[in-house]
Amino acid sequence: MSDLGVAVWGAGWVSGEHVKAWEAVPNCRVVAIGSRKEASARKVAAATGVDARIYADEVPERAYERMLQDPDVNVVSICTPNHLHAREGIWAAQAGKHFCIEKPIAINLEELRQLRDAVRQAQVKTVVSFVLRWNPLFETIKALLAQNAIGRIFYAEVDYWHGIGDWYSGWEWVTKKSSGASAFLTGGCHAVDAIRWFVGSDITEVAAYSTRCGQDYEYDPNVVAAVKFASGAIGKLSASFECQMPYSFNIDLLGSHGTIRGNKLYSKTLLPGQTDFAEIPTVLPDSGDVSHHPFKGEMAHFAECIRRNCESHCNVEDAYKTHEVCIAVDRSVATGQPVSLPLA
Ligand SMILES: NC(=O)c1ccc[n+]([C@@H]2O[C@H](COP(=O)([O-])OP(=O)(O)OC[C@H]3O[C@@H](n4cnc5c(N)ncnc54)[C@H](OP(=O)(O)O)[C@@H]3O)[C@@H](O)[C@H]2O)c1
């Protein structure tokens, strides 16, 4: 089996985890690391101990273009700030490179559609870094749902509560509308992806409200949305960047025959004699630190998709729907009206 050559683009906080994850996948090796600043790319290479070609330029697009032309590069991992993702994904597709792309994949509907269309046209493989899909609690919940542990889900809640402050390396760009975009596009998208992944039905309507506590952000960093699903289920999603507490990713799924609350299960079908919630020991999505995120599982899955020539369950086509929901939430906040999906 020939090696997959990987290029990691954008050398900041998350990129080192991408490098380490790719290096841990058999028959994959990181052959290039690129960024705006050469020193940043070299720092990630040194920290991960990878002997990769370095691509950097004061005009970052030039370095990216050169990197895409590197014949040893089969796959690109896009780790730059939010507002750069869509166009970098489009260029990767046009260069015929498979790509892993950090969330959000786009920060407005126009570029979201352009990215989806470019991937469709180029027929490259993609994975979007909704990395929690490889978290052990997520895998446990999916396995329970596949065994009909709680029956038909009629109500669901997922919250992304991540107190972000100036400790964050991306603080400057994440607080701005032009680069961070919104609370749902930046972080709440993880909650949208999770609720879609668990409920297994498209969201057809959202009604959302937002608020702010301080003045750090150009957009309201706390948002709550009520949602309706095509299946008839209803739900609630929220994102808060101003919460003063440890990182929390709450998952509540209420079904016709049982309930899942994080790692707690109440199941009339699997455990008919049960009198209280059973707690499942597992790795929880309880840290915002990128070193805790299961990137290895994500990259191993994606390498397998490329080798087998099959689509990831977490590709750009699927993430399109998650991002459409985030954009609908932002529109609902802006207009004070419910917004129907898919967006016109
Ligand atoms: N999936 C997850 O759970 C997860 C977790 C964390 C972050 N993320 C996402 O990953 C992305 C990166 O986040 P981060 O936390 O790593 O941010 P970060 O620490 O700010 O890193 C971004 C890097 O991109 C480089 N950069 C900035 N502008 C650039 C440009 N015009 N062209 C090329 N490179 C440029 C910068 O490197 P220079 O030093 O070279 O300027 C910067 O270090 C974000 O979209 C974020 O939402 C996802």
GROMACS .gro file of C-alpha atoms and ligand atoms in nm:
model
  392
    1MET     CA    1   0.000   0.000   0.000
    2SER     CA    2   0.151   0.337  -0.099
    3ASP     CA    3   0.185   0.610   0.161
    4LEU     CA    4  -0.056   0.901   0.179
    5GLY     CA    5   0.136   1.227   0.187
    6VAL     CA    6  -0.028   1.488   0.406
    7ALA     CA    7   0.021   1.866   0.416
    8VAL     CA    8  -0.096   2.058   0.723
    9TRP     CA    9  -0.180   2.420   0.647
   10GLY     CA   10  -0.210   2.690   0.917
   11ALA     CA   11   0.036   2.635   1.203
   12GLY     CA   12  -0.147   2.730   1.523
   13TRP     CA   13  -0.310   2.556   1.820
   14VAL     CA   14  -0.498   2.276   1.647
   15SER     CA   15  -0.244   2.205   1.373
   16GLY     CA   16   0.001   2.019   1.598
   17GLU     CA   17  -0.277   1.774   1.686
   18HIS     CA   18  -0.349   1.720   1.315
   19VAL     CA   19   0.021   1.649   1.255
   20LYS     CA   20   0.041   1.403   1.546
   21ALA     CA   21  -0.282   1.232   1.443
   22TRP     CA   22  -0.177   1.188   1.080
   23GLU     CA   23   0.164   1.057   1.186
   24ALA     CA   24  -0.009   0.795   1.404
   25VAL     CA   25  -0.208   0.653   1.110
   26PRO     CA   26  -0.029   0.362   0.938
   27ASN     CA   27   0.094   0.444   0.587
   28CYS     CA   28   0.037   0.816   0.630
   29ARG     CA   29   0.310   1.073   0.675
   30VAL     CA   30   0.314   1.448   0.704
   31VAL     CA   31   0.530   1.566   0.415
   32ALA     CA   32   0.458   1.939   0.438
   33ILE     CA   33   0.363   2.203   0.694
   34GLY     CA   34   0.266   2.551   0.579
   35SER     CA   35   0.153   2.876   0.733
   36ARG     CA   36   0.163   3.250   0.697
   37LYS     CA   37   0.480   3.272   0.907
   38GLU     CA   38   0.770   3.037   0.845
   39ALA     CA   39   0.860   3.042   1.216
   40SER     CA   40   0.514   2.907   1.307
   41ALA     CA   41   0.539   2.620   1.060
   42ARG     CA   42   0.890   2.534   1.181
   43LYS     CA   43   0.770   2.546   1.543
   44VAL     CA   44   0.496   2.289   1.475
   45ALA     CA   45   0.744   2.069   1.286
   46ALA     CA   46   0.992   2.088   1.575
   47ALA     CA   47   0.726   2.027   1.842
   48THR     CA   48   0.598   1.718   1.663
   49GLY     CA   49   0.939   1.594   1.550
   50VAL     CA   50   0.831   1.575   1.187
   51ASP     CA   51   1.076   1.621   0.904
   52ALA     CA   52   0.844   1.804   0.664
   53ARG     CA   53   0.893   2.057   0.384
   54ILE     CA   54   0.803   2.405   0.506
   55TYR     CA   55   0.581   2.632   0.296
   56ALA     CA   56   0.545   2.996   0.401
   57ASP     CA   57   0.520   3.333   0.233
   58GLU     CA   58   0.432   3.686   0.333
   59VAL     CA   59   0.151   3.639   0.080
   60PRO     CA   60   0.015   3.314   0.231
   61GLU     CA   61  -0.186   3.227  -0.081
   62ARG     CA   62   0.140   3.190  -0.275
   63ALA     CA   63   0.276   2.938  -0.026
   64TYR     CA   64  -0.054   2.750  -0.024
   65GLU     CA   65  -0.055   2.731  -0.403
   66ARG     CA   66   0.302   2.596  -0.408
   67MET     CA   67   0.210   2.342  -0.141
   68LEU     CA   68  -0.088   2.224  -0.347
   69GLN     CA   69   0.143   2.169  -0.643
   70ASP     CA   70   0.375   1.945  -0.440
   71PRO     CA   71   0.342   1.599  -0.604
   72ASP     CA   72   0.405   1.426  -0.269
   73VAL     CA   73   0.093   1.586  -0.120
   74ASN     CA   74  -0.223   1.375  -0.155
   75VAL     CA   75  -0.421   1.519   0.137
   76VAL     CA   76  -0.440   1.866   0.293
   77SER     CA   77  -0.543   1.940   0.654
   78ILE     CA   78  -0.681   2.296   0.668
   79CYS     CA   79  -0.618   2.453   1.012
   80THR     CA   80  -0.632   2.829   0.944
   81PRO     CA   81  -0.880   3.078   1.097
   82ASN     CA   82  -1.247   3.036   1.005
   83HIS     CA   83  -1.284   3.291   0.725
   84LEU     CA   84  -1.011   3.125   0.514
   85HIS     CA   85  -1.149   2.771   0.512
   86ALA     CA   86  -1.394   2.779   0.222
   87ARG     CA   87  -1.157   2.925  -0.034
   88GLU     CA   88  -0.870   2.703   0.079
   89GLY     CA   89  -1.100   2.400   0.048
   90ILE     CA   90  -1.207   2.510  -0.300
   91TRP     CA   91  -0.843   2.549  -0.410
   92ALA     CA   92  -0.754   2.209  -0.267
   93ALA     CA   93  -1.046   2.049  -0.457
   94GLN     CA   94  -0.945   2.225  -0.778
   95ALA     CA   95  -0.591   2.094  -0.733
   96GLY     CA   96  -0.735   1.743  -0.699
   97LYS     CA   97  -0.629   1.704  -0.335
   98HIS     CA   98  -0.841   1.527  -0.074
   99PHE     CA   99  -0.883   1.744   0.232
  100CYS     CA  100  -0.963   1.748   0.601
  101ILE     CA  101  -1.110   2.085   0.693
  102GLU     CA  102  -1.155   2.246   1.031
  103LYS     CA  103  -1.495   2.380   1.130
  104PRO     CA  104  -1.659   2.601   1.029
  105ILE     CA  105  -1.611   2.507   0.663
  106ALA     CA  106  -1.758   2.843   0.553
  107ILE     CA  107  -1.887   3.156   0.721
  108ASN     CA  108  -2.170   3.248   0.482
  109LEU     CA  109  -2.416   3.069   0.256
  110GLU     CA  110  -2.256   3.179  -0.069
  111GLU     CA  111  -1.914   3.034   0.009
  112LEU     CA  112  -2.071   2.727   0.170
  113ARG     CA  113  -2.243   2.649  -0.162
  114GLN     CA  114  -1.928   2.724  -0.362
  115LEU     CA  115  -1.728   2.484  -0.148
  116ARG     CA  116  -1.988   2.207  -0.176
  117ASP     CA  117  -2.006   2.253  -0.554
  118ALA     CA  118  -1.627   2.253  -0.594
  119VAL     CA  119  -1.604   1.924  -0.402
  120ARG     CA  120  -1.885   1.771  -0.607
  121GLN     CA  121  -1.712   1.873  -0.928
  122ALA     CA  122  -1.362   1.759  -0.830
  123GLN     CA  123  -1.489   1.439  -0.663
  124VAL     CA  124  -1.218   1.458  -0.400
  125LYS     CA  125  -1.274   1.301  -0.060
  126THR     CA  126  -1.335   1.525   0.240
  127VAL     CA  127  -1.374   1.502   0.615
  128VAL     CA  128  -1.492   1.791   0.830
  129SER     CA  129  -1.334   1.813   1.173
  130PHE     CA  130  -1.644   1.750   1.380
  131VAL     CA  131  -1.398   1.545   1.576
  132LEU     CA  132  -1.639   1.461   1.861
  133ARG     CA  133  -1.793   1.197   1.635
  134TRP     CA  134  -1.487   0.990   1.735
  135ASN     CA  135  -1.520   1.065   2.107
  136PRO     CA  136  -1.589   0.738   2.299
  137LEU     CA  137  -1.915   0.874   2.450
  138PHE     CA  138  -2.040   0.965   2.102
  139GLU     CA  139  -1.949   0.616   1.976
  140THR     CA  140  -2.125   0.461   2.278
  141ILE     CA  141  -2.441   0.664   2.223
  142LYS     CA  142  -2.448   0.576   1.851
  143ALA     CA  143  -2.413   0.207   1.939
  144LEU     CA  144  -2.697   0.235   2.194
  145LEU     CA  145  -2.921   0.412   1.943
  146ALA     CA  146  -2.843   0.143   1.682
  147GLN     CA  147  -2.971  -0.114   1.936
  148ASN     CA  148  -3.292   0.086   1.977
  149ALA     CA  149  -3.201   0.150   2.342
  150ILE     CA  150  -3.431   0.450   2.379
  151GLY     CA  151  -3.674   0.405   2.087
  152ARG     CA  152  -3.779   0.701   1.873
  153ILE     CA  153  -3.618   1.029   1.981
  154PHE     CA  154  -3.886   1.296   2.023
  155TYR     CA  155  -3.682   1.558   2.213
  156ALA     CA  156  -3.310   1.641   2.215
  157GLU     CA  157  -3.081   1.901   2.365
  158VAL     CA  158  -2.712   1.965   2.299
  159ASP     CA  159  -2.510   2.252   2.447
  160TYR     CA  160  -2.160   2.373   2.362
  161TRP     CA  161  -2.048   2.573   2.666
  162HIS     CA  162  -1.686   2.677   2.626
  163GLY     CA  163  -1.557   2.980   2.814
  164ILE     CA  164  -1.313   3.132   2.564
  165GLY     CA  165  -1.080   3.411   2.675
  166ASP     CA  166  -0.759   3.582   2.582
  167TRP     CA  167  -0.570   3.263   2.673
  168TYR     CA  168  -0.679   3.140   2.330
  169SER     CA  169  -0.418   3.178   2.052
  170GLY     CA  170  -0.697   3.268   1.807
  171TRP     CA  171  -0.853   3.529   2.040
  172GLU     CA  172  -0.792   3.818   1.803
  173TRP     CA  173  -0.959   3.665   1.498
  174VAL     CA  174  -1.229   3.465   1.682
  175THR     CA  175  -1.383   3.774   1.844
  176LYS     CA  176  -1.428   3.950   1.508
  177LYS     CA  177  -1.732   3.907   1.288
  178SER     CA  178  -1.526   3.902   0.968
  179SER     CA  179  -1.311   3.608   1.082
  180GLY     CA  180  -1.488   3.441   1.377
  181ALA     CA  181  -1.835   3.496   1.221
  182SER     CA  182  -2.076   3.397   1.500
  183ALA     CA  183  -2.114   3.184   1.812
  184PHE     CA  184  -2.287   2.906   1.619
  185LEU     CA  185  -2.049   2.903   1.324
  186THR     CA  186  -1.742   2.908   1.548
  187GLY     CA  187  -1.842   2.664   1.824
  188GLY     CA  188  -2.216   2.593   1.828
  189CYS     CA  189  -2.165   2.401   1.501
  190HIS     CA  190  -2.030   2.113   1.716
  191ALA     CA  191  -2.368   2.101   1.895
  192VAL     CA  192  -2.561   2.117   1.566
  193ASP     CA  193  -2.350   1.838   1.421
  194ALA     CA  194  -2.402   1.627   1.735
  195ILE     CA  195  -2.779   1.669   1.746
  196ARG     CA  196  -2.809   1.584   1.375
  197TRP     CA  197  -2.581   1.282   1.422
  198PHE     CA  198  -2.787   1.146   1.712
  199VAL     CA  199  -3.142   1.235   1.602
  200GLY     CA  200  -3.072   1.123   1.244
  201SER     CA  201  -3.319   1.365   1.090
  202ASP     CA  202  -3.287   1.701   0.914
  203ILE     CA  203  -3.362   2.022   1.102
  204THR     CA  204  -3.647   2.202   0.926
  205GLU     CA  205  -3.695   2.515   1.139
  206VAL     CA  206  -3.505   2.721   1.400
  207ALA     CA  207  -3.600   3.008   1.631
  208ALA     CA  208  -3.307   3.166   1.814
  209TYR     CA  209  -3.212   3.436   2.066
  210SER     CA  210  -2.877   3.577   2.169
  211THR     CA  211  -2.721   3.785   2.442
  212ARG     CA  212  -2.386   3.918   2.562
  213CYS     CA  213  -2.237   3.963   2.905
  214GLY     CA  214  -1.922   4.163   2.820
  215GLN     CA  215  -1.793   4.362   2.523
  216ASP     CA  216  -1.516   4.134   2.392
  217TYR     CA  217  -1.699   3.999   2.090
  218GLU     CA  218  -1.830   4.176   1.778
  219TYR     CA  219  -2.119   3.925   1.779
  220ASP     CA  220  -2.330   3.794   2.068
  221PRO     CA  221  -2.129   3.505   2.212
  222ASN     CA  222  -2.427   3.333   2.382
  223VAL     CA  223  -2.706   3.189   2.166
  224VAL     CA  224  -2.998   2.952   2.223
  225ALA     CA  225  -3.210   2.796   1.948
  226ALA     CA  226  -3.529   2.591   1.950
  227VAL     CA  227  -3.535   2.350   1.656
  228LYS     CA  228  -3.782   2.126   1.473
  229PHE     CA  229  -3.682   1.807   1.289
  230ALA     CA  230  -3.835   1.648   0.980
  231SER     CA  231  -3.909   1.342   1.196
  232GLY     CA  232  -4.142   1.548   1.417
  233ALA     CA  233  -3.891   1.568   1.703
  234ILE     CA  234  -3.808   1.899   1.865
  235GLY     CA  235  -3.493   2.018   2.035
  236LYS     CA  236  -3.277   2.287   2.186
  237LEU     CA  237  -2.925   2.391   2.096
  238SER     CA  238  -2.703   2.644   2.266
  239ALA     CA  239  -2.354   2.790   2.252
  240SER     CA  240  -2.190   3.006   2.517
  241PHE     CA  241  -1.838   3.151   2.502
  242GLU     CA  242  -1.886   3.370   2.810
  243CYS     CA  243  -1.977   3.094   3.057
  244GLN     CA  244  -1.760   3.096   3.368
  245MET     CA  245  -1.717   2.725   3.425
  246PRO     CA  246  -1.522   2.424   3.299
  247TYR     CA  247  -1.597   2.319   2.939
  248SER     CA  248  -1.929   2.132   2.913
  249PHE     CA  249  -2.087   1.951   2.621
  250ASN     CA  250  -2.434   1.846   2.738
  251ILE     CA  251  -2.627   1.576   2.555
  252ASP     CA  252  -2.988   1.487   2.641
  253LEU     CA  253  -3.190   1.253   2.422
  254LEU     CA  254  -3.549   1.164   2.519
  255GLY     CA  255  -3.695   0.864   2.337
  256SER     CA  256  -4.018   0.667   2.335
  257HIS     CA  257  -3.855   0.385   2.536
  258GLY     CA  258  -3.578   0.550   2.734
  259THR     CA  259  -3.346   0.843   2.785
  260ILE     CA  260  -2.976   0.922   2.742
  261ARG     CA  261  -2.828   1.202   2.953
  262GLY     CA  262  -2.458   1.225   2.870
  263ASN     CA  263  -2.313   0.894   2.988
  264LYS     CA  264  -2.630   0.800   3.179
  265LEU     CA  265  -2.876   0.555   3.029
  266TYR     CA  266  -3.233   0.466   3.117
  267SER     CA  267  -3.362   0.201   2.878
  268LYS     CA  268  -3.689   0.010   2.898
  269THR     CA  269  -3.586  -0.208   2.605
  270LEU     CA  270  -3.227  -0.305   2.697
  271LEU     CA  271  -3.261  -0.294   3.078
  272PRO     CA  272  -3.625  -0.373   3.163
  273GLY     CA  273  -3.563  -0.415   3.537
  274GLN     CA  274  -3.384  -0.082   3.566
  275THR     CA  275  -3.490   0.147   3.854
  276ASP     CA  276  -3.246   0.434   3.805
  277PHE     CA  277  -3.006   0.570   3.545
  278ALA     CA  278  -2.707   0.345   3.473
  279GLU     CA  279  -2.379   0.530   3.438
  280ILE     CA  280  -2.145   0.422   3.159
  281PRO     CA  281  -1.776   0.468   3.233
  282THR     CA  282  -1.621   0.621   2.922
  283VAL     CA  283  -1.422   0.917   2.793
  284LEU     CA  284  -1.651   1.219   2.803
  285PRO     CA  285  -1.641   1.523   2.576
  286ASP     CA  286  -1.550   1.730   2.881
  287SER     CA  287  -1.246   1.926   2.767
  288GLY     CA  288  -1.196   2.204   2.517
  289ASP     CA  289  -0.826   2.125   2.495
  290VAL     CA  290  -0.731   2.008   2.148
  291SER     CA  291  -0.496   1.747   2.296
  292HIS     CA  292  -0.808   1.576   2.440
  293HIS     CA  293  -0.987   1.563   2.104
  294PRO     CA  294  -0.986   1.228   1.917
  295PHE     CA  295  -0.814   1.349   1.599
  296LYS     CA  296  -0.642   1.011   1.556
  297GLY     CA  297  -0.978   0.841   1.511
  298GLU     CA  298  -1.085   1.105   1.263
  299MET     CA  299  -0.768   1.083   1.052
  300ALA     CA  300  -0.763   0.701   1.057
  301HIS     CA  301  -1.124   0.702   0.936
  302PHE     CA  302  -1.047   0.952   0.661
  303ALA     CA  303  -0.740   0.764   0.539
  304GLU     CA  304  -0.960   0.453   0.517
  305CYS     CA  305  -1.223   0.644   0.316
  306ILE     CA  306  -0.955   0.760   0.070
  307ARG     CA  307  -0.807   0.410   0.033
  308ARG     CA  308  -1.146   0.244  -0.011
  309ASN     CA  309  -1.274   0.524  -0.236
  310CYS     CA  310  -1.581   0.576  -0.018
  311GLU     CA  311  -1.740   0.885   0.138
  312SER     CA  312  -1.705   0.983   0.501
  313HIS     CA  313  -2.024   1.018   0.708
  314CYS     CA  314  -1.871   1.351   0.809
  315ASN     CA  315  -1.790   1.495   0.466
  316VAL     CA  316  -1.850   1.843   0.323
  317GLU     CA  317  -2.186   1.730   0.180
  318ASP     CA  318  -2.309   1.634   0.529
  319ALA     CA  319  -2.151   1.938   0.699
  320TYR     CA  320  -2.331   2.160   0.448
  321LYS     CA  321  -2.653   2.087   0.639
  322THR     CA  322  -2.496   2.161   0.978
  323HIS     CA  323  -2.363   2.494   0.854
  324GLU     CA  324  -2.697   2.579   0.694
  325VAL     CA  325  -2.854   2.537   1.039
  326CYS     CA  326  -2.590   2.768   1.195
  327ILE     CA  327  -2.659   3.032   0.930
  328ALA     CA  328  -3.034   2.992   0.989
  329VAL     CA  329  -2.976   3.044   1.364
  330ASP     CA  330  -2.785   3.365   1.289
  331ARG     CA  331  -3.065   3.483   1.059
  332SER     CA  332  -3.326   3.408   1.323
  333VAL     CA  333  -3.127   3.603   1.583
  334ALA     CA  334  -3.097   3.896   1.340
  335THR     CA  335  -3.464   3.905   1.238
  336GLY     CA  336  -3.636   3.782   1.555
  337GLN     CA  337  -3.831   3.538   1.333
  338PRO     CA  338  -3.823   3.159   1.296
  339VAL     CA  339  -3.627   3.047   0.987
  340SER     CA  340  -3.719   2.744   0.773
  341LEU     CA  341  -3.467   2.503   0.624
  342PRO     CA  342  -3.331   2.429   0.372
  343LEU     CA  343  -3.243   2.794   0.314
  344ALA     CA  344  -3.371   2.951  -0.006
  345LIG     N1  345  -1.237   2.066   1.565
  345LIG     C1  346  -1.205   2.123   1.679
  345LIG     O1  347  -1.242   2.074   1.786
  345LIG     C2  348  -1.121   2.249   1.679
  345LIG     C3  349  -1.047   2.285   1.791
  345LIG     C4  350  -0.970   2.403   1.783
  345LIG     C5  351  -0.972   2.481   1.669
  345LIG     N2  352  -1.049   2.443   1.563
  345LIG     C6  353  -1.054   2.522   1.440
  345LIG     O2  354  -0.926   2.520   1.379
  345LIG     C7  355  -0.899   2.642   1.314
  345LIG     C8  356  -0.766   2.696   1.368
  345LIG     O3  357  -0.781   2.719   1.505
  345LIG     P1  358  -0.658   2.737   1.604
  345LIG     O4  359  -0.716   2.726   1.739
  345LIG     O5  360  -0.547   2.647   1.566
  345LIG     O6  361  -0.621   2.889   1.573
  345LIG     P2  362  -0.480   2.960   1.583
  345LIG     O7  363  -0.404   2.908   1.698
  345LIG     O8  364  -0.506   3.106   1.572
  345LIG     O9  365  -0.405   2.908   1.453
  345LIG     C9  366  -0.435   2.950   1.324
  345LIG    C10  367  -0.305   2.966   1.249
  345LIG    O10  368  -0.334   3.001   1.115
  345LIG    C11  369  -0.228   3.083   1.067
  345LIG     N3  370  -0.282   3.188   0.981
  345LIG    C12  371  -0.347   3.299   1.013
  345LIG     N4  372  -0.381   3.366   0.905
  345LIG    C13  373  -0.336   3.296   0.803
  345LIG    C14  374  -0.340   3.315   0.667
  345LIG     N5  375  -0.396   3.422   0.611
  345LIG     N6  376  -0.287   3.219   0.590
  345LIG    C15  377  -0.228   3.112   0.643
  345LIG     N7  378  -0.220   3.089   0.775
  345LIG    C16  379  -0.274   3.182   0.853
  345LIG    C17  380  -0.162   3.147   1.186
  345LIG    O11  381  -0.026   3.112   1.178
  345LIG     P3  382   0.091   3.219   1.154
  345LIG    O12  383   0.161   3.217   1.287
  345LIG    O13  384   0.168   3.157   1.045
  345LIG    O14  385   0.036   3.353   1.119
  345LIG    C18  386  -0.224   3.081   1.306
  345LIG    O15  387  -0.126   3.031   1.394
  345LIG    C19  388  -1.017   2.735   1.348
  345LIG    O16  389  -1.102   2.740   1.238
  345LIG    C20  390  -1.086   2.668   1.465
  345LIG    O17  391  -1.225   2.690   1.464
  345LIG    C21  392  -1.122   2.329   1.568
   0.00000   0.00000   0.00000
